[in-house]
Amino acid sequence: MVHIHIAIALWAIFAAIRWGDWKNFQSYYPTLLFVIACHLLYKVFAFDQHHIWRLQGEVFLNHLGAYLLHVFVILPMAIFIYLSTYPVTLLKQFLHIIKWILIFVVVELIGWKYGKIAYHHGWTIWWSALFNLNMFLVMRVHYKRYLWAIPLGACCTLFFLIVFDYL
């Protein structure tokens, strides 16, 4: 049996060890906490069984365990690598963002193919791609100017809450 959530977490840890800017970890830490807080906030909104996507558990992980593994290990390590390797020039920045969106979409498609993620209430991989674009842009803004990221993130969150009938 494939333990995809655990495999992704191990990959994220090893990749962060390899490509993460550990000397400057403190500068990334507030943004990593922001990522964690935002994803936990989604769980609060989805708590009433209005999940637009839901991770499926495995032998050693139920739904909540898989979700927490993503929130506290996979996402922070991925964002750490994303920020650590952020290029200087505009064209390279654009390509960097596209690369990370593609990585997240491909990993999600693999999870969907193996039944480890389910979509509900009209959510699709295309919504995930749009969400990932939003997430990577807001994370970069948060890293550079965190006060700007809060209203920007709130507006983006409000958009998704309205579109998917949370409000």
C-alpha angles and dihedrals in degrees: 000000000000114000095200097170092053092044091052091047092052091048091050092051094048092044091050090051089051103040105018121110095234094170089066098035092126091063091055096043098086091052091048089053088049090054091050093047093049093051093046088051089057088055090053091054092044094045092099089066094267094127114160088193128011132192114230118225129239135211094285098027130053121202093277093047091051090048093050091048089055094044099046103031117014102041097042092047092047093048090046090056092043092054094039092056098039108139128227105228122075096236092049090047090053091049091046092055092046090049092053093046089052092048091052093044094049092048090048092049090052090050090048092048091054094044096250095124129037129196124219141177095025098311114145138170087268090060087049091053090051091046091050091051088052093046096050093047094047092046091054091047089049091051093051102033111006095184090061092050094060098064091035091052091044091054092048091047091049089053092055092043091055097042093050097043100248089130 
